[in-house]
Amino acid sequence: MSVDIGIIGLAKSGRTTIFNALTRGKADTGDLAPHIGIAKVPEPRLKVLVDMLHPKKVVPAEVRYVDIGASVKGLAKDKAIGGQSLTQLSNVDALIYVVRAFTDESIPHVEGSLDIERDIANMNLELTFSDLALLERRLERIEVSLKGAKQTERSGLLREQELIMKIKADLEKDVPVRELALSTEEARAMSSYQLLSARPLLIVVNIGEDQLPQAESLAAELNSPYSQQRCRVTTVCGKLEMELAQLEDDAAEELRAEFGITESGVDRIIKLSYELLGLISFFTTASSEVKAWSVQSGTEAVKAAGKIHSDMETGFIRAEVISFDDLMKCGSLSEARKRGLLRLEGKNYIVQDGDVITFLFNV
Ligand SMILES: Nc1nc2c(ncn2[C@@H]2O[C@H](COP(=O)(O)OP(=O)(O)OP(=O)(O)O)[C@@H](O)[C@H]2O)c(=O)[nH]1
Ligand SMILES: [Mg+2]
């Protein structure tokens, strides 16, 4: 099970270019079809573990990216495009919104001019419209159900109706669902509707090579109004990142240095999406395979085991856990065992970022 992230944006904003950069893919940027690709999550600790444990195999965690074919414009209005794109988007864990900032006379901007703020506002509107339409339909269905409902069903329906009305009122005031303070129960009820404005959002401003010197100041300027709970802005030069993704690591490093870029834009996008999703990494080292896994922060050991295999969740006995830092201090798992740093934890242990875990289970 991997993390899924949907890439949306206006036509010709650079979605497919950024998708190719993220997935080291070569999807045709002229092709309007949706693209799906996998990216390996950059995790420096994985390399350290490999150097220490010399496993036969190393398996990084993965993110799946979906580059939606259609433009975000008309997502809510145009039923044909909207319906198809909504199906593609309905299961993603987070959204990346690509906004065009690069200038290129040969590729006219679909809105006639460059305007980052306008494009962000329009995307927010599209997501809001789409969510409002969905909630309206749900409300109509609740009305119908209430007419024939038994007394026992009524209270549940009425509670749902009340919650939807509350969220609808906020959406009408342009407050996306991701910014609402919902109770755990309300959030659970809402999650079944798969509302787009509820997803964590990373706004990726696609700059031209000539704008690279201003990349950081532009990101800071835009984060000040737009950075909200579960929403961030970053800048990236899509075209250059796509070229870098096709190169060997050393050659990419050299080219990056030539442009004065210190951090890979692709790595930054993945890192930010992980932060927005509240994901942490843990590692397993069984059977001479070092693997990285992603779980939501706050996940119990038994659920983390279930990520690996359902048998490990149902047959969970306990987990042998050591933090990455403690393992580094010891140099090996056997030394850690000697020093008593390998902890035995039960089902309800909350997995911490960087834990190296061996799960013990019955089959
Ligand atoms: N100069 C410049 N051109 C770019 C950049 N990013 C993308 N482009 C170009 O802009 C055009 C559109 O990019 P795509 O990645 O296809 O954009 P898209 O949003 O997927 O477009 P459609 O799917 O066709 O709507 C392509 O010709 C890209 O080469 C950039 O950072 N700088
Ligand atoms: Mg495209």
Short mmCIF file of C-alpha atoms and ligand atoms in Angstrom, two decimals:
data_model
loop_
_atom_site.label_atom_id
_atom_site.label_comp_id
_atom_site.label_asym_id
_atom_site.label_seq_id
_atom_site.Cartn_x
_atom_site.Cartn_y
_atom_site.Cartn_z
CA MET A 1 0.00 0.00 0.00
CA SER A 2 1.49 3.24 -1.03
CA VAL A 3 0.71 6.90 -0.68
CA ASP A 4 -1.21 8.42 -3.61
CA ILE A 5 -0.85 12.03 -4.66
CA GLY A 6 -2.89 13.67 -7.43
CA ILE A 7 -1.36 16.37 -9.62
CA ILE A 8 -3.83 19.02 -10.78
CA GLY A 9 -3.56 22.39 -12.47
CA LEU A 10 -4.56 24.47 -15.45
CA ALA A 11 -3.71 23.36 -19.00
CA LYS A 12 -0.06 23.99 -19.92
CA SER A 13 0.98 24.73 -16.35
CA GLY A 14 3.63 22.00 -16.45
CA ARG A 15 1.84 19.13 -14.69
CA THR A 16 3.20 16.39 -16.93
CA THR A 17 6.69 17.90 -16.78
CA ILE A 18 6.63 17.83 -12.97
CA PHE A 19 5.07 14.36 -12.99
CA ASN A 20 8.00 13.18 -15.15
CA ALA A 21 10.49 14.84 -12.80
CA LEU A 22 8.92 13.17 -9.75
CA THR A 23 8.62 9.70 -11.27
CA ARG A 24 11.72 9.83 -13.47
CA GLY A 25 9.25 9.16 -16.25
CA LYS A 26 9.11 10.07 -19.88
CA ALA A 27 5.39 10.60 -20.36
CA ASP A 28 4.68 12.68 -23.46
CA THR A 29 3.95 16.20 -22.29
CA GLY A 30 1.70 16.72 -25.31
CA ASP A 31 -0.52 13.82 -24.31
CA LEU A 32 -3.73 14.66 -22.44
CA ALA A 33 -4.28 11.19 -21.00
CA PRO A 34 -3.88 10.68 -17.25
CA HIS A 35 -0.51 9.31 -16.17
CA ILE A 36 0.27 7.17 -13.15
CA GLY A 37 3.82 6.64 -11.89
CA ILE A 38 5.80 5.63 -8.84
CA ALA A 39 8.51 7.62 -7.05
CA LYS A 40 10.89 6.29 -4.43
CA VAL A 41 10.82 8.32 -1.24
CA PRO A 42 14.25 9.87 -0.59
CA GLU A 43 15.37 8.71 2.86
CA PRO A 44 19.01 9.35 3.83
CA ARG A 45 18.77 7.01 6.85
CA LEU A 46 18.13 4.10 4.49
CA LYS A 47 21.63 4.43 3.05
CA VAL A 48 23.18 4.52 6.52
CA LEU A 49 21.32 1.32 7.43
CA VAL A 50 22.48 -0.34 4.23
CA ASP A 51 26.11 0.59 4.97
CA MET A 52 25.79 -0.89 8.43
CA LEU A 53 23.79 -4.04 7.72
CA HIS A 54 24.85 -4.94 4.15
CA PRO A 55 21.46 -6.39 3.21
CA LYS A 56 20.84 -8.37 0.01
CA LYS A 57 18.08 -5.99 -0.91
CA VAL A 58 16.99 -2.45 -0.10
CA VAL A 59 13.44 -1.29 -0.66
CA PRO A 60 12.54 2.41 -0.24
CA ALA A 61 9.00 3.53 0.51
CA GLU A 62 6.99 4.61 -2.52
CA VAL A 63 4.63 7.38 -3.53
CA ARG A 64 2.24 7.02 -6.43
CA TYR A 65 1.59 10.12 -8.50
CA VAL A 66 -1.45 10.59 -10.70
CA ASP A 67 -1.23 13.31 -13.35
CA ILE A 68 -4.86 14.11 -14.10
CA GLY A 69 -5.43 14.48 -17.82
CA ALA A 70 -7.95 17.30 -17.69
CA SER A 71 -7.39 20.84 -16.50
CA VAL A 72 -8.70 21.75 -13.07
CA LYS A 73 -10.87 24.34 -14.81
CA GLY A 74 -14.37 23.04 -15.26
CA LEU A 75 -13.79 20.20 -12.83
CA ALA A 76 -17.04 21.05 -11.13
CA LYS A 77 -18.99 22.41 -14.12
CA ASP A 78 -18.12 20.17 -17.02
CA LYS A 79 -19.75 16.87 -16.08
CA ALA A 80 -17.89 14.78 -18.68
CA ILE A 81 -14.38 15.94 -17.77
CA GLY A 82 -15.27 16.50 -14.14
CA GLY A 83 -16.74 13.05 -13.62
CA GLN A 84 -13.74 11.24 -15.02
CA SER A 85 -11.19 13.37 -13.22
CA LEU A 86 -13.10 13.14 -9.97
CA THR A 87 -12.97 9.35 -10.18
CA GLN A 88 -9.20 9.56 -10.63
CA LEU A 89 -8.92 11.96 -7.73
CA SER A 90 -11.35 10.28 -5.37
CA ASN A 91 -8.72 8.06 -3.77
CA VAL A 92 -5.67 10.29 -3.54
CA ASP A 93 -4.24 11.14 -0.11
CA ALA A 94 -3.03 14.62 -1.08
CA LEU A 95 -3.08 17.07 -3.97
CA ILE A 96 -0.31 18.91 -5.75
CA TYR A 97 -1.51 22.02 -7.55
CA VAL A 98 0.87 23.16 -10.29
CA VAL A 99 0.75 26.91 -10.98
CA ARG A 100 2.54 28.36 -13.94
CA ALA A 101 5.09 31.11 -13.31
CA PHE A 102 7.45 30.47 -16.23
CA THR A 103 7.19 32.65 -19.31
CA ASP A 104 7.37 31.23 -22.80
CA GLU A 105 5.97 33.16 -25.77
CA SER A 106 5.48 29.97 -27.74
CA ILE A 107 3.23 28.48 -25.05
CA PRO A 108 0.43 30.96 -24.35
CA HIS A 109 -1.02 30.95 -20.82
CA VAL A 110 -4.59 29.60 -20.98
CA GLU A 111 -5.84 32.61 -19.02
CA GLY A 112 -4.04 35.05 -21.30
CA SER A 113 -1.57 36.26 -18.68
CA LEU A 114 0.59 35.11 -15.81
CA ASP A 115 -1.07 35.58 -12.42
CA ILE A 116 -0.17 33.19 -9.62
CA GLU A 117 -2.71 34.53 -7.12
CA ARG A 118 -5.57 34.41 -9.63
CA ASP A 119 -4.72 30.84 -10.59
CA ILE A 120 -4.58 29.73 -6.95
CA ALA A 121 -7.91 31.43 -6.24
CA ASN A 122 -9.52 29.76 -9.25
CA MET A 123 -8.28 26.33 -8.21
CA ASN A 124 -9.67 26.85 -4.72
CA LEU A 125 -13.02 27.79 -6.28
CA GLU A 126 -13.04 24.70 -8.48
CA LEU A 127 -12.37 22.41 -5.51
CA THR A 128 -15.00 24.22 -3.45
CA PHE A 129 -17.63 23.98 -6.23
CA SER A 130 -16.93 20.32 -6.69
CA ASP A 131 -17.31 19.65 -2.94
CA LEU A 132 -20.46 21.77 -2.68
CA ALA A 133 -22.07 19.87 -5.56
CA LEU A 134 -21.27 16.58 -3.85
CA LEU A 135 -22.65 17.72 -0.49
CA GLU A 136 -25.85 19.04 -2.16
CA ARG A 137 -26.45 15.64 -3.70
CA ARG A 138 -25.86 13.95 -0.35
CA LEU A 139 -28.30 16.36 1.35
CA GLU A 140 -30.99 15.56 -1.21
CA ARG A 141 -30.52 11.86 -0.58
CA ILE A 142 -30.73 12.38 3.18
CA GLU A 143 -34.03 14.27 2.70
CA VAL A 144 -35.46 11.31 0.78
CA SER A 145 -34.18 8.78 3.31
CA LEU A 146 -35.61 10.77 6.22
CA LYS A 147 -39.13 10.47 4.78
CA GLY A 148 -39.21 6.72 5.07
CA ALA A 149 -36.76 6.37 7.94
CA LYS A 150 -37.45 4.33 11.04
CA GLN A 151 -37.08 6.14 14.35
CA THR A 152 -33.76 4.34 14.97
CA GLU A 153 -32.25 5.57 11.69
CA ARG A 154 -33.45 9.15 12.03
CA SER A 155 -30.94 10.38 14.59
CA GLY A 156 -27.97 9.23 12.50
CA LEU A 157 -29.36 10.90 9.38
CA LEU A 158 -30.13 14.11 11.22
CA ARG A 159 -26.63 14.25 12.67
CA GLU A 160 -25.14 13.77 9.21
CA GLN A 161 -27.42 16.46 7.81
CA GLU A 162 -26.33 18.89 10.50
CA LEU A 163 -22.64 18.21 9.88
CA ILE A 164 -23.04 18.69 6.13
CA MET A 165 -24.87 21.98 6.63
CA LYS A 166 -22.05 23.19 8.87
CA ILE A 167 -19.35 22.27 6.34
CA LYS A 168 -21.39 23.70 3.48
CA ALA A 169 -21.67 27.04 5.27
CA ASP A 170 -17.88 27.16 5.66
CA LEU A 171 -17.28 26.21 2.03
CA GLU A 172 -19.62 28.99 0.98
CA LYS A 173 -17.36 31.37 2.93
CA ASP A 174 -14.39 29.98 0.94
CA VAL A 175 -13.00 27.98 3.87
CA PRO A 176 -11.70 24.65 2.55
CA VAL A 177 -12.53 21.54 4.59
CA ARG A 178 -8.83 20.95 5.36
CA GLU A 179 -8.84 24.09 7.50
CA LEU A 180 -11.87 23.14 9.61
CA ALA A 181 -11.42 21.95 13.17
CA LEU A 182 -13.46 18.75 12.96
CA SER A 183 -13.74 16.21 15.74
CA THR A 184 -12.33 12.76 15.05
CA GLU A 185 -15.87 11.47 14.60
CA GLU A 186 -16.80 14.28 12.21
CA ALA A 187 -13.59 13.82 10.24
CA ARG A 188 -14.34 10.11 9.92
CA ALA A 189 -17.88 10.82 8.69
CA MET A 190 -16.51 13.34 6.18
CA SER A 191 -13.76 11.07 4.89
CA SER A 192 -16.35 8.84 3.21
CA TYR A 193 -17.37 11.78 0.97
CA GLN A 194 -13.82 12.12 -0.38
CA LEU A 195 -14.01 15.89 -0.53
CA LEU A 196 -11.25 17.47 -2.58
CA SER A 197 -10.82 20.56 -0.42
CA ALA A 198 -10.22 18.26 2.55
CA ARG A 199 -6.99 16.90 1.10
CA PRO A 200 -3.63 18.28 2.17
CA LEU A 201 -2.47 20.62 -0.59
CA LEU A 202 0.98 21.44 -1.88
CA ILE A 203 1.02 24.36 -4.27
CA VAL A 204 3.98 23.92 -6.64
CA VAL A 205 4.83 27.13 -8.46
CA ASN A 206 6.51 26.16 -11.74
CA ILE A 207 9.18 28.77 -12.40
CA GLY A 208 11.43 29.24 -15.42
CA GLU A 209 15.20 28.81 -15.29
CA ASP A 210 15.62 32.59 -15.37
CA GLN A 211 13.61 32.83 -12.12
CA LEU A 212 15.81 30.38 -10.18
CA PRO A 213 17.69 33.13 -8.29
CA GLN A 214 14.33 34.33 -6.88
CA ALA A 215 13.00 30.83 -6.15
CA GLU A 216 13.36 31.03 -2.37
CA SER A 217 12.14 34.58 -1.92
CA LEU A 218 9.11 33.87 -4.12
CA ALA A 219 8.29 30.75 -2.06
CA ALA A 220 8.56 32.72 1.18
CA GLU A 221 6.40 35.53 -0.23
CA LEU A 222 3.67 33.08 -1.26
CA ASN A 223 3.83 30.96 1.90
CA SER A 224 2.99 33.98 4.01
CA PRO A 225 -0.64 34.22 2.79
CA TYR A 226 -1.20 30.65 1.58
CA SER A 227 0.58 28.51 4.14
CA GLN A 228 -2.24 27.17 6.30
CA GLN A 229 -3.00 24.05 8.20
CA ARG A 230 -2.08 21.28 5.74
CA CYS A 231 -1.26 23.67 2.88
CA ARG A 232 2.19 24.82 1.74
CA VAL A 233 3.75 26.53 -1.28
CA THR A 234 7.03 25.64 -2.93
CA THR A 235 8.77 26.75 -6.11
CA VAL A 236 10.36 24.39 -8.59
CA CYS A 237 11.70 24.67 -12.12
CA GLY A 238 9.78 21.81 -13.70
CA LYS A 239 11.67 21.74 -16.96
CA LEU A 240 15.08 21.62 -15.28
CA GLU A 241 13.92 19.08 -12.68
CA MET A 242 12.67 16.83 -15.49
CA GLU A 243 16.08 17.02 -17.17
CA LEU A 244 17.83 16.33 -13.85
CA ALA A 245 15.63 13.29 -13.25
CA GLN A 246 16.88 11.67 -16.44
CA LEU A 247 20.54 12.00 -15.40
CA GLU A 248 22.75 9.77 -13.23
CA ASP A 249 23.09 11.10 -9.67
CA ASP A 250 26.60 12.53 -10.15
CA ALA A 251 25.77 14.32 -13.39
CA ALA A 252 22.56 15.69 -11.83
CA GLU A 253 24.55 16.99 -8.85
CA GLU A 254 26.95 18.80 -11.21
CA LEU A 255 24.18 20.40 -13.24
CA ARG A 256 22.37 21.44 -10.06
CA ALA A 257 25.56 23.12 -8.82
CA GLU A 258 25.84 25.01 -12.11
CA PHE A 259 22.41 26.50 -11.48
CA GLY A 260 23.23 27.14 -7.84
CA ILE A 261 20.52 24.78 -6.61
CA THR A 262 21.38 23.17 -3.28
CA GLU A 263 18.35 20.92 -2.80
CA SER A 264 16.64 18.72 -5.36
CA GLY A 265 13.22 20.19 -6.10
CA VAL A 266 11.80 16.72 -6.45
CA ASP A 267 13.09 15.68 -3.00
CA ARG A 268 11.62 18.85 -1.53
CA ILE A 269 8.19 18.14 -3.06
CA ILE A 270 8.17 14.61 -1.62
CA LYS A 271 9.40 15.81 1.78
CA LEU A 272 6.74 18.53 1.95
CA SER A 273 3.98 16.14 0.87
CA TYR A 274 5.05 13.78 3.65
CA GLU A 275 4.95 16.57 6.22
CA LEU A 276 1.53 17.69 5.02
CA LEU A 277 0.24 14.14 5.27
CA GLY A 278 1.75 13.69 8.74
CA LEU A 279 3.71 10.64 7.61
CA ILE A 280 6.73 9.18 9.40
CA SER A 281 9.17 6.43 8.34
CA PHE A 282 10.07 3.21 10.10
CA PHE A 283 12.42 0.49 8.94
CA THR A 284 12.45 -3.30 8.91
CA THR A 285 15.57 -5.41 8.44
CA ALA A 286 14.27 -9.00 8.38
CA SER A 287 15.41 -11.60 5.79
CA SER A 288 18.42 -9.52 4.75
CA GLU A 289 16.13 -6.84 3.31
CA VAL A 290 16.24 -3.29 4.58
CA LYS A 291 12.90 -1.65 3.89
CA ALA A 292 11.46 1.78 4.60
CA TRP A 293 7.74 2.13 5.34
CA SER A 294 5.50 5.15 5.71
CA VAL A 295 2.77 5.40 8.34
CA GLN A 296 0.67 8.18 9.74
CA SER A 297 2.26 9.66 12.84
CA GLY A 298 0.48 8.17 15.89
CA THR A 299 0.12 4.70 14.37
CA GLU A 300 0.14 1.72 16.77
CA ALA A 301 2.67 -1.08 16.31
CA VAL A 302 -0.04 -3.60 15.44
CA LYS A 303 -1.35 -1.36 12.63
CA ALA A 304 2.17 -0.71 11.37
CA ALA A 305 2.65 -4.48 11.18
CA GLY A 306 -0.56 -4.65 9.14
CA LYS A 307 1.02 -2.33 6.58
CA ILE A 308 3.57 -5.05 5.87
CA HIS A 309 1.21 -8.02 5.89
CA SER A 310 -2.29 -8.60 7.22
CA ASP A 311 -1.07 -11.84 8.90
CA MET A 312 1.38 -9.79 10.91
CA GLU A 313 -1.47 -7.68 12.23
CA THR A 314 -3.82 -10.55 13.10
CA GLY A 315 -1.04 -12.73 14.54
CA PHE A 316 0.86 -9.87 16.21
CA ILE A 317 2.77 -10.97 19.34
CA ARG A 318 5.18 -8.10 19.97
CA ALA A 319 7.67 -5.80 18.32
CA GLU A 320 11.41 -5.51 18.93
CA VAL A 321 12.19 -1.83 18.54
CA ILE A 322 15.28 0.36 18.51
CA SER A 323 15.52 3.97 17.44
CA PHE A 324 17.69 4.74 14.44
CA ASP A 325 19.99 6.88 16.62
CA ASP A 326 20.47 4.15 19.25
CA LEU A 327 21.24 1.64 16.53
CA MET A 328 23.85 4.00 15.13
CA LYS A 329 25.47 4.25 18.56
CA CYS A 330 25.65 0.45 18.84
CA GLY A 331 26.77 -0.30 15.30
CA SER A 332 24.77 -3.51 15.00
CA LEU A 333 21.55 -5.13 16.20
CA SER A 334 23.45 -7.80 18.19
CA GLU A 335 25.45 -5.12 20.02
CA ALA A 336 22.19 -3.25 20.71
CA ARG A 337 20.71 -6.44 22.15
CA LYS A 338 23.77 -6.87 24.40
CA ARG A 339 23.45 -3.34 25.69
CA GLY A 340 19.74 -3.82 26.33
CA LEU A 341 18.68 -1.11 23.88
CA LEU A 342 16.40 -3.38 21.88
CA ARG A 343 13.00 -2.76 23.48
CA LEU A 344 10.08 -5.19 23.49
CA GLU A 345 6.87 -3.34 22.69
CA GLY A 346 3.23 -4.43 22.60
CA LYS A 347 0.35 -3.85 20.20
CA ASN A 348 -0.42 -0.33 21.37
CA TYR A 349 3.12 1.04 21.17
CA ILE A 350 3.09 4.23 19.07
CA VAL A 351 5.63 3.89 16.27
CA GLN A 352 8.18 6.73 16.22
CA ASP A 353 9.90 8.24 13.20
CA GLY A 354 13.13 6.31 12.56
CA ASP A 355 12.22 3.18 14.55
CA VAL A 356 13.92 0.01 13.35
CA ILE A 357 11.42 -2.76 14.05
CA THR A 358 11.28 -6.54 14.00
CA PHE A 359 7.73 -7.82 14.31
CA LEU A 360 7.13 -11.16 16.01
CA PHE A 361 3.88 -12.84 15.01
CA ASN A 362 1.95 -16.14 14.79
CA VAL A 363 0.69 -17.44 11.49
N1 LIG B 1 10.22 27.34 -20.29
C1 LIG B 1 9.61 26.44 -19.54
N2 LIG B 1 8.73 25.63 -20.12
C2 LIG B 1 8.12 24.72 -19.37
C3 LIG B 1 8.37 24.57 -17.98
N3 LIG B 1 7.58 23.58 -17.50
C4 LIG B 1 6.88 23.13 -18.56
N4 LIG B 1 7.20 23.81 -19.70
C5 LIG B 1 6.67 23.61 -21.04
O1 LIG B 1 5.30 23.93 -21.05
C6 LIG B 1 4.57 23.04 -21.89
C7 LIG B 1 3.47 22.40 -21.12
O2 LIG B 1 4.04 21.58 -20.12
P1 LIG B 1 3.30 20.26 -19.66
O3 LIG B 1 4.15 19.63 -18.63
O4 LIG B 1 2.88 19.45 -20.81
O5 LIG B 1 2.05 20.93 -18.98
P2 LIG B 1 0.64 20.26 -18.63
O6 LIG B 1 0.06 21.07 -17.54
O7 LIG B 1 0.81 18.81 -18.43
O8 LIG B 1 -0.13 20.58 -19.98
P3 LIG B 1 -1.39 19.82 -20.63
O9 LIG B 1 -1.46 18.44 -20.04
O10 LIG B 1 -1.08 19.81 -22.09
O11 LIG B 1 -2.54 20.69 -20.29
C8 LIG B 1 5.60 22.03 -22.42
O12 LIG B 1 5.99 22.44 -23.70
C9 LIG B 1 6.74 22.15 -21.43
O13 LIG B 1 7.99 21.85 -22.03
C10 LIG B 1 9.33 25.44 -17.38
O14 LIG B 1 9.62 25.36 -16.17
N5 LIG B 1 9.92 26.34 -18.21
MG MG B 2 -0.15 17.14 -19.29
#
